[in-house]
Amino acid sequence: MKQPTIETGKNHSGLEITPVNKWLKGTKKPIIISGPCSAENENQVVNTAKEIARINRAHIFRAGIWKPRTRPNSFEGVGEKGLGWMKRVKEETGVLTATEVANTGHVEMSLKHGIDILWIGARTTVNPFAVQEIADSLKGVDIPVMIKNPVNPDLQLWVGALERINNAGITKLMAIHRGFSTFKKLPFRNAPRWEIPIELKTMFPDLDIICDPSHITGNRDLIPLVSQKAIDLDMSGLMIECHIHPKIALSDAKQQVTANQLEEIIENLIIRDSAVMNGNLKNRLKELRRKIDELDDSIIQNLATRIDITGSIGEYKREKRITILQINRWEEIMRKRTAMGVAMGLSSEFMKSMLELIHNESIKKQTTIMNRDAS
Ligand code: PEP
Ligand code: MN
């Protein structure tokens, strides 16, 4: 195989990639990968796969056979016997199968049972020893491999994992963006940090990136929002967890959807018609909208944090029996923030209305806390 070339002037090596449209023939983007978080039993796997096949939207069926769980004594996957169920899925629905591998044993068993596509999970990508072990066991094997981003927001670690697998001769490579761990209060389970997959795509324009809105959101209601954003950023596809009975799933119950919900999510996606827009205009518009989306996300997150903090102040005032409204403090906030907004080109009317709205919401929150005494 052709070894990756070192591109002069850049501090990373090239990747030799066979894009997904060259090996997954006849599929239009977005590529849809769906299936349960975990294989739990034969009926759940086969019936979920049949439901997904019925809506006829997915190109690849996924299921976790070995589950990396944060805490011990959680459901850690059914192991090798689940691979036989995946084989049945392939025979009965004709769809390609994919599973997560974290060591040589997993790779060998998956290959033995005819799994079509492997992926490396976020908790494995962080560990170069583990990734190298998987790479070594894949030497001489022609199988597509998808690499999830590491749990921590470290682009180089993600690139390093892609390089290790590529160096083993795997060219059918894809990356999966599943978000990053964070302490920050977010509406999501994992912070999307869109700038990281965008940077990866800039480094490797041929690399297909699949977005995993299930693990980013951790919440089935937010999956459409994140899926649309991924499509707007021109990502190649989506990996969405789907379960025959999501609510009783043994792992990730809050983020799995039924096949009908999956169908609705995919049907409602707005796939932009790139042909009608002139290239430059499209990119410029996209870039500006991306910035707006990011700013709106951070405004909402900061507002939620601010209201939360006023809640803690409310608790303190309740304990110390201090009044909610402290007029001096409020007047000072109004004056300073309005002056700052005006200095930055915002009108004083806008600043006043916005601050009043925020203030009212804070008072409401503190009143609820105070009223706990009365009830
Ligand atoms: C999964 O896909 O079920 C999984 C464990 O994902 P991640 O590695 O992104 O946490
Ligand atoms: Mn999962």
CSV table of C-alpha atoms and ligand atoms in Angstrom, one decimal:
chain,number,residue,atom,x,y,z
A,1,MET,CA,0.0,0.0,0.0
A,2,LYS,CA,1.1,3.5,-0.6
A,3,GLN,CA,2.5,5.0,2.5
A,4,PRO,CA,1.0,8.4,3.6
A,5,THR,CA,3.1,11.2,2.2
A,6,ILE,CA,4.5,14.0,4.3
A,7,GLU,CA,3.0,17.3,3.0
A,8,THR,CA,5.6,19.9,3.1
A,9,GLY,CA,4.8,23.1,5.0
A,10,LYS,CA,2.2,21.3,7.2
A,11,ASN,CA,2.8,19.7,10.5
A,12,HIS,CA,0.8,16.6,9.8
A,13,SER,CA,1.1,13.7,7.4
A,14,GLY,CA,-1.3,13.1,4.7
A,15,LEU,CA,-3.9,10.3,4.8
A,16,GLU,CA,-4.6,8.0,1.9
A,17,ILE,CA,-8.3,7.8,1.9
A,18,THR,CA,-10.9,6.0,-0.2
A,19,PRO,CA,-14.0,8.2,0.2
A,20,VAL,CA,-17.2,6.5,1.2
A,21,ASN,CA,-18.9,7.0,-2.2
A,22,LYS,CA,-16.2,4.8,-3.7
A,23,TRP,CA,-17.0,1.8,-1.5
A,24,LEU,CA,-20.6,2.3,-0.4
A,25,LYS,CA,-22.0,2.3,-4.0
A,26,GLY,CA,-25.3,3.8,-5.0
A,27,THR,CA,-25.8,5.8,-1.8
A,28,LYS,CA,-26.5,9.4,-1.7
A,29,LYS,CA,-25.4,11.6,1.2
A,30,PRO,CA,-26.2,11.8,4.0
A,31,ILE,CA,-25.0,8.3,4.8
A,32,ILE,CA,-27.3,7.0,7.6
A,33,ILE,CA,-25.9,4.6,10.2
A,34,SER,CA,-28.5,3.4,12.7
A,35,GLY,CA,-29.1,0.7,15.2
A,36,PRO,CA,-29.2,0.2,19.0
A,37,CYS,CA,-26.6,1.5,21.3
A,38,SER,CA,-26.1,-2.1,22.5
A,39,ALA,CA,-27.1,-5.5,21.2
A,40,GLU,CA,-29.1,-6.9,24.1
A,41,ASN,CA,-30.8,-10.0,22.9
A,42,GLU,CA,-31.5,-11.7,19.5
A,43,ASN,CA,-35.1,-10.4,19.2
A,44,GLN,CA,-34.2,-6.8,20.1
A,45,VAL,CA,-31.4,-6.8,17.5
A,46,VAL,CA,-33.2,-8.5,14.7
A,47,ASN,CA,-36.5,-6.6,15.2
A,48,THR,CA,-34.8,-3.3,15.5
A,49,ALA,CA,-33.0,-4.0,12.2
A,50,LYS,CA,-36.2,-5.1,10.5
A,51,GLU,CA,-37.9,-1.8,11.6
A,52,ILE,CA,-35.0,0.2,10.3
A,53,ALA,CA,-35.1,-1.8,7.0
A,54,ARG,CA,-38.8,-1.1,6.8
A,55,ILE,CA,-38.3,2.7,6.7
A,56,ASN,CA,-35.5,2.1,4.1
A,57,ARG,CA,-33.3,5.0,5.0
A,58,ALA,CA,-30.2,3.5,6.6
A,59,HIS,CA,-27.2,2.3,4.8
A,60,ILE,CA,-25.4,0.7,7.8
A,61,PHE,CA,-26.7,-1.1,10.9
A,62,ARG,CA,-24.8,-0.5,14.1
A,63,ALA,CA,-24.9,-2.3,17.5
A,64,GLY,CA,-22.4,-2.3,20.3
A,65,ILE,CA,-21.3,-5.8,21.3
A,66,TRP,CA,-18.8,-4.8,23.9
A,67,LYS,CA,-19.8,-1.7,25.8
A,68,PRO,CA,-17.3,0.7,27.4
A,69,ARG,CA,-19.3,1.8,30.5
A,70,THR,CA,-18.2,4.6,32.8
A,71,ARG,CA,-19.1,2.7,35.9
A,72,PRO,CA,-18.7,-1.0,36.6
A,73,ASN,CA,-21.8,-3.2,37.1
A,74,SER,CA,-23.5,-1.4,34.2
A,75,PHE,CA,-24.5,-3.5,31.2
A,76,GLU,CA,-21.2,-4.2,29.5
A,77,GLY,CA,-22.5,-5.9,26.3
A,78,VAL,CA,-23.4,-9.4,25.4
A,79,GLY,CA,-20.0,-10.3,23.8
A,80,GLU,CA,-19.3,-12.7,21.0
A,81,LYS,CA,-22.8,-14.3,20.8
A,82,GLY,CA,-24.2,-10.9,19.6
A,83,LEU,CA,-22.1,-11.2,16.5
A,84,GLY,CA,-24.2,-14.1,15.4
A,85,TRP,CA,-27.3,-11.9,15.7
A,86,MET,CA,-25.6,-9.3,13.5
A,87,LYS,CA,-25.0,-12.0,10.9
A,88,ARG,CA,-28.7,-12.8,10.9
A,89,VAL,CA,-29.4,-9.0,10.5
A,90,LYS,CA,-27.2,-9.0,7.4
A,91,GLU,CA,-28.8,-12.2,6.0
A,92,GLU,CA,-32.4,-11.1,6.6
A,93,THR,CA,-32.2,-7.4,5.7
A,94,GLY,CA,-29.2,-7.2,3.4
A,95,VAL,CA,-27.8,-4.1,5.2
A,96,LEU,CA,-24.1,-3.8,6.2
A,97,THR,CA,-23.2,-4.3,9.8
A,98,ALA,CA,-20.9,-2.3,12.1
A,99,THR,CA,-19.6,-2.7,15.6
A,100,GLU,CA,-17.2,-1.1,18.1
A,101,VAL,CA,-13.8,-2.7,18.7
A,102,ALA,CA,-11.4,-1.8,21.5
A,103,ASN,CA,-8.8,-4.5,21.3
A,104,THR,CA,-7.3,-7.3,19.2
A,105,GLY,CA,-9.8,-9.9,20.5
A,106,HIS,CA,-12.7,-7.7,19.4
A,107,VAL,CA,-11.2,-7.3,15.9
A,108,GLU,CA,-10.6,-11.0,15.5
A,109,MET,CA,-14.1,-12.0,16.6
A,110,SER,CA,-15.7,-9.3,14.4
A,111,LEU,CA,-13.8,-10.4,11.4
A,112,LYS,CA,-14.5,-14.1,12.1
A,113,HIS,CA,-18.3,-13.4,12.2
A,114,GLY,CA,-18.3,-11.2,9.0
A,115,ILE,CA,-18.9,-7.8,10.5
A,116,ASP,CA,-18.6,-5.3,7.5
A,117,ILE,CA,-17.4,-2.2,9.2
A,118,LEU,CA,-15.6,-1.5,12.5
A,119,TRP,CA,-15.5,1.6,14.6
A,120,ILE,CA,-13.2,2.8,17.4
A,121,GLY,CA,-15.0,4.4,20.3
A,122,ALA,CA,-14.2,7.7,21.9
A,123,ARG,CA,-12.8,6.1,25.0
A,124,THR,CA,-10.3,4.1,22.9
A,125,THR,CA,-9.2,6.9,20.6
A,126,VAL,CA,-7.7,8.6,23.6
A,127,ASN,CA,-5.3,5.8,24.1
A,128,PRO,CA,-2.5,5.4,21.4
A,129,PHE,CA,-1.5,2.0,22.8
A,130,ALA,CA,-5.0,0.6,22.3
A,131,VAL,CA,-5.3,2.2,18.8
A,132,GLN,CA,-1.9,0.8,17.8
A,133,GLU,CA,-3.0,-2.6,19.0
A,134,ILE,CA,-6.1,-2.4,16.8
A,135,ALA,CA,-4.0,-1.1,13.9
A,136,ASP,CA,-1.6,-4.1,14.2
A,137,SER,CA,-4.4,-6.6,14.2
A,138,LEU,CA,-5.8,-4.9,11.0
A,139,LYS,CA,-2.7,-5.2,8.9
A,140,GLY,CA,-3.5,-6.9,5.6
A,141,VAL,CA,-7.3,-6.7,6.2
A,142,ASP,CA,-9.5,-4.7,3.9
A,143,ILE,CA,-12.3,-3.4,6.0
A,144,PRO,CA,-13.8,0.1,6.5
A,145,VAL,CA,-12.9,1.7,9.9
A,146,MET,CA,-14.6,4.7,11.5
A,147,ILE,CA,-12.8,6.6,14.3
A,148,LYS,CA,-14.8,8.5,16.8
A,149,ASN,CA,-13.2,11.6,18.2
A,150,PRO,CA,-11.5,11.2,21.6
A,151,VAL,CA,-13.6,12.2,24.6
A,152,ASN,CA,-11.3,15.2,25.3
A,153,PRO,CA,-11.1,18.0,22.7
A,154,ASP,CA,-7.7,17.1,21.3
A,155,LEU,CA,-7.6,17.2,17.6
A,156,GLN,CA,-4.1,15.8,17.4
A,157,LEU,CA,-5.2,12.6,19.2
A,158,TRP,CA,-8.0,12.1,16.7
A,159,VAL,CA,-5.6,12.7,13.8
A,160,GLY,CA,-3.0,10.3,15.4
A,161,ALA,CA,-5.6,7.5,15.6
A,162,LEU,CA,-6.5,8.1,11.9
A,163,GLU,CA,-2.8,7.9,11.0
A,164,ARG,CA,-2.2,4.7,13.0
A,165,ILE,CA,-5.1,2.9,11.3
A,166,ASN,CA,-4.2,4.3,7.9
A,167,ASN,CA,-0.5,3.2,8.4
A,168,ALA,CA,-1.8,-0.3,8.9
A,169,GLY,CA,-3.2,-0.2,5.3
A,170,ILE,CA,-6.8,0.8,6.0
A,171,THR,CA,-7.9,3.4,3.4
A,172,LYS,CA,-11.7,3.1,3.8
A,173,LEU,CA,-11.5,5.5,6.7
A,174,MET,CA,-14.1,7.8,8.2
A,175,ALA,CA,-14.3,10.0,11.3
A,176,ILE,CA,-17.2,10.2,13.6
A,177,HIS,CA,-17.9,13.4,15.5
A,178,ARG,CA,-19.6,12.5,18.8
A,179,GLY,CA,-18.8,15.6,20.9
A,180,PHE,CA,-16.4,16.2,23.8
A,181,SER,CA,-16.7,15.8,27.6
A,182,THR,CA,-17.0,19.0,29.5
A,183,PHE,CA,-17.8,20.3,33.0
A,184,LYS,CA,-19.7,23.2,31.6
A,185,LYS,CA,-23.5,23.3,31.9
A,186,LEU,CA,-24.8,22.5,28.5
A,187,PRO,CA,-28.1,21.4,27.0
A,188,PHE,CA,-26.0,18.4,25.6
A,189,ARG,CA,-24.3,15.4,27.0
A,190,ASN,CA,-21.2,16.2,25.1
A,191,ALA,CA,-20.0,19.6,23.8
A,192,PRO,CA,-20.1,19.6,20.0
A,193,ARG,CA,-17.1,22.0,19.6
A,194,TRP,CA,-17.9,22.2,15.8
A,195,GLU,CA,-14.6,23.9,15.2
A,196,ILE,CA,-12.8,20.7,15.8
A,197,PRO,CA,-14.4,18.5,13.1
A,198,ILE,CA,-14.2,21.6,10.8
A,199,GLU,CA,-10.5,21.8,11.4
A,200,LEU,CA,-10.1,18.0,10.7
A,201,LYS,CA,-12.0,18.4,7.4
A,202,THR,CA,-9.7,21.3,6.5
A,203,MET,CA,-6.7,19.2,7.1
A,204,PHE,CA,-8.1,16.1,5.2
A,205,PRO,CA,-10.7,17.3,2.7
A,206,ASP,CA,-11.2,13.7,1.4
A,207,LEU,CA,-12.1,12.4,4.8
A,208,ASP,CA,-15.8,11.7,5.3
A,209,ILE,CA,-17.0,12.9,8.7
A,210,ILE,CA,-20.2,11.4,10.2
A,211,CYS,CA,-21.9,13.2,13.0
A,212,ASP,CA,-23.3,11.2,15.9
A,213,PRO,CA,-26.1,13.5,17.3
A,214,SER,CA,-27.2,10.7,19.7
A,215,HIS,CA,-24.0,10.9,21.8
A,216,ILE,CA,-23.7,14.7,21.4
A,217,THR,CA,-27.1,15.4,22.7
A,218,GLY,CA,-27.8,12.5,25.0
A,219,ASN,CA,-31.4,13.5,24.5
A,220,ARG,CA,-33.7,12.2,21.7
A,221,ASP,CA,-35.6,15.5,21.5
A,222,LEU,CA,-32.4,17.5,20.5
A,223,ILE,CA,-31.3,15.0,17.8
A,224,PRO,CA,-33.1,16.9,14.9
A,225,LEU,CA,-31.4,20.2,15.8
A,226,VAL,CA,-27.8,18.7,15.9
A,227,SER,CA,-28.5,16.6,12.8
A,228,GLN,CA,-29.5,19.7,10.8
A,229,LYS,CA,-26.4,21.5,12.0
A,230,ALA,CA,-24.2,18.7,10.8
A,231,ILE,CA,-25.9,18.6,7.4
A,232,ASP,CA,-25.5,22.4,7.1
A,233,LEU,CA,-21.8,22.0,7.8
A,234,ASP,CA,-21.7,19.5,4.9
A,235,MET,CA,-20.9,16.5,7.0
A,236,SER,CA,-21.2,13.2,5.1
A,237,GLY,CA,-23.7,11.5,7.3
A,238,LEU,CA,-25.3,10.7,10.6
A,239,MET,CA,-25.1,7.9,13.1
A,240,ILE,CA,-28.3,7.8,15.1
A,241,GLU,CA,-29.1,5.2,17.8
A,242,CYS,CA,-32.4,3.4,17.3
A,243,HIS,CA,-34.0,0.8,19.5
A,244,ILE,CA,-37.2,-1.2,19.2
A,245,HIS,CA,-38.2,0.0,22.7
A,246,PRO,CA,-35.9,3.0,23.5
A,247,LYS,CA,-37.3,3.6,27.0
A,248,ILE,CA,-36.3,0.2,28.2
A,249,ALA,CA,-32.9,0.1,26.5
A,250,LEU,CA,-30.1,-1.3,28.7
A,251,SER,CA,-27.8,1.6,27.7
A,252,ASP,CA,-28.4,5.2,26.6
A,253,ALA,CA,-32.2,4.9,26.9
A,254,LYS,CA,-32.7,8.7,26.8
A,255,GLN,CA,-31.1,9.2,23.5
A,256,GLN,CA,-32.4,6.3,21.4
A,257,VAL,CA,-35.3,6.7,19.0
A,258,THR,CA,-37.8,4.4,17.4
A,259,ALA,CA,-37.6,3.6,13.6
A,260,ASN,CA,-40.6,5.9,13.1
A,261,GLN,CA,-38.9,8.7,14.9
A,262,LEU,CA,-35.7,8.1,12.9
A,263,GLU,CA,-37.7,8.3,9.7
A,264,GLU,CA,-39.2,11.6,10.8
A,265,ILE,CA,-35.8,13.0,11.7
A,266,ILE,CA,-34.4,12.1,8.3
A,267,GLU,CA,-37.5,13.3,6.4
A,268,ASN,CA,-37.4,16.7,8.1
A,269,LEU,CA,-33.7,17.4,7.3
A,270,ILE,CA,-33.2,20.3,4.9
A,271,ILE,CA,-30.7,19.1,2.4
A,272,ARG,CA,-29.5,22.4,0.9
A,273,ASP,CA,-29.3,22.5,-2.9
A,274,SER,CA,-25.7,23.5,-3.4
A,275,ALA,CA,-26.2,23.7,-7.2
A,276,VAL,CA,-28.4,26.8,-7.0
A,277,MET,CA,-25.9,28.8,-5.0
A,278,ASN,CA,-22.7,30.2,-6.4
A,279,GLY,CA,-19.8,28.6,-4.6
A,280,ASN,CA,-18.4,31.7,-3.0
A,281,LEU,CA,-21.7,33.1,-1.9
A,282,LYS,CA,-22.6,29.7,-0.5
A,283,ASN,CA,-19.4,29.4,1.5
A,284,ARG,CA,-19.7,33.0,2.8
A,285,LEU,CA,-23.3,32.6,3.8
A,286,LYS,CA,-22.5,29.3,5.5
A,287,GLU,CA,-19.6,30.7,7.3
A,288,LEU,CA,-21.7,33.7,8.6
A,289,ARG,CA,-24.6,31.4,9.6
A,290,ARG,CA,-22.2,29.1,11.4
A,291,LYS,CA,-20.9,32.0,13.4
A,292,ILE,CA,-24.4,33.1,14.2
A,293,ASP,CA,-25.4,29.6,15.3
A,294,GLU,CA,-22.3,29.4,17.5
A,295,LEU,CA,-23.0,32.8,19.1
A,296,ASP,CA,-26.6,31.9,19.7
A,297,ASP,CA,-25.6,28.7,21.3
A,298,SER,CA,-23.2,30.5,23.7
A,299,ILE,CA,-25.7,33.3,24.4
A,300,ILE,CA,-28.3,30.6,25.5
A,301,GLN,CA,-25.8,28.7,27.5
A,302,ASN,CA,-24.6,31.8,29.2
A,303,LEU,CA,-28.1,33.0,30.0
A,304,ALA,CA,-29.0,29.6,31.5
A,305,THR,CA,-25.8,29.8,33.7
A,306,ARG,CA,-26.7,33.4,34.7
A,307,ILE,CA,-30.2,32.5,35.7
A,308,ASP,CA,-28.8,29.5,37.6
A,309,ILE,CA,-26.5,31.7,39.6
A,310,THR,CA,-29.3,34.1,40.5
A,311,GLY,CA,-31.0,31.0,41.8
A,312,SER,CA,-28.1,30.4,44.2
A,313,ILE,CA,-28.2,34.0,45.2
A,314,GLY,CA,-31.9,33.5,45.9
A,315,GLU,CA,-31.1,30.6,48.2
A,316,TYR,CA,-28.6,32.8,50.1
A,317,LYS,CA,-31.1,35.7,50.4
A,318,ARG,CA,-33.7,33.2,51.7
A,319,GLU,CA,-31.4,31.9,54.4
A,320,LYS,CA,-30.3,35.4,55.5
A,321,ARG,CA,-33.8,36.8,55.1
A,322,ILE,CA,-32.7,39.5,52.7
A,323,THR,CA,-35.2,41.1,50.2
A,324,ILE,CA,-35.1,39.9,46.6
A,325,LEU,CA,-34.9,43.3,45.0
A,326,GLN,CA,-31.9,45.4,45.9
A,327,ILE,CA,-32.5,48.5,44.0
A,328,ASN,CA,-28.9,49.9,44.2
A,329,ARG,CA,-27.4,46.8,42.7
A,330,TRP,CA,-30.0,46.7,39.9
A,331,GLU,CA,-29.5,50.4,39.0
A,332,GLU,CA,-25.7,49.8,38.9
A,333,ILE,CA,-26.2,46.8,36.6
A,334,MET,CA,-28.5,48.8,34.3
A,335,ARG,CA,-26.1,51.7,34.1
A,336,LYS,CA,-22.8,49.8,33.6
A,337,ARG,CA,-24.2,47.2,31.2
A,338,THR,CA,-26.0,49.8,29.1
A,339,ALA,CA,-22.9,51.9,28.8
A,340,MET,CA,-20.9,48.9,27.8
A,341,GLY,CA,-23.5,47.9,25.1
A,342,VAL,CA,-23.7,51.4,23.8
A,343,ALA,CA,-19.9,51.6,23.6
A,344,MET,CA,-20.0,48.5,21.4
A,345,GLY,CA,-22.6,49.9,19.0
A,346,LEU,CA,-25.8,48.5,20.5
A,347,SER,CA,-28.7,50.9,21.1
A,348,SER,CA,-29.5,51.9,24.7
A,349,GLU,CA,-33.2,50.9,24.1
A,350,PHE,CA,-32.1,47.4,23.1
A,351,MET,CA,-29.8,47.1,26.1
A,352,LYS,CA,-32.5,48.3,28.5
A,353,SER,CA,-35.2,45.9,27.2
A,354,MET,CA,-32.8,43.0,27.2
A,355,LEU,CA,-31.6,43.6,30.7
A,356,GLU,CA,-35.1,44.1,31.9
A,357,LEU,CA,-36.2,40.7,30.4
A,358,ILE,CA,-33.2,39.0,32.1
A,359,HIS,CA,-33.8,40.8,35.4
A,360,ASN,CA,-37.5,39.8,35.4
A,361,GLU,CA,-36.6,36.1,34.8
A,362,SER,CA,-34.1,36.3,37.7
A,363,ILE,CA,-36.7,37.8,40.0
A,364,LYS,CA,-39.2,35.1,39.0
A,365,LYS,CA,-36.6,32.4,39.9
A,366,GLN,CA,-35.8,34.0,43.2
A,367,THR,CA,-39.5,34.5,44.1
A,368,THR,CA,-40.1,30.8,43.5
A,369,ILE,CA,-37.2,30.0,45.9
A,370,MET,CA,-38.6,32.5,48.6
A,371,ASN,CA,-42.1,31.1,48.2
A,372,ARG,CA,-40.8,27.7,49.3
A,373,ASP,CA,-40.9,29.2,52.9
A,374,ALA,CA,-44.5,30.2,52.5
A,375,SER,CA,-45.6,26.7,51.3
B,1,PEP,C1,-21.6,4.1,21.1
B,1,PEP,O1,-21.5,4.5,19.9
B,1,PEP,O2,-22.5,3.4,21.6
B,1,PEP,C2,-20.5,4.6,22.0
B,1,PEP,C3,-20.1,3.9,23.1
B,1,PEP,O3,-20.1,5.8,21.7
B,1,PEP,P1,-18.9,6.7,22.1
B,1,PEP,O4,-17.6,5.9,21.9
B,1,PEP,O5,-19.0,7.9,21.2
B,1,PEP,O6,-19.1,7.1,23.6
B,2,MN,MN,-24.6,4.6,23.0
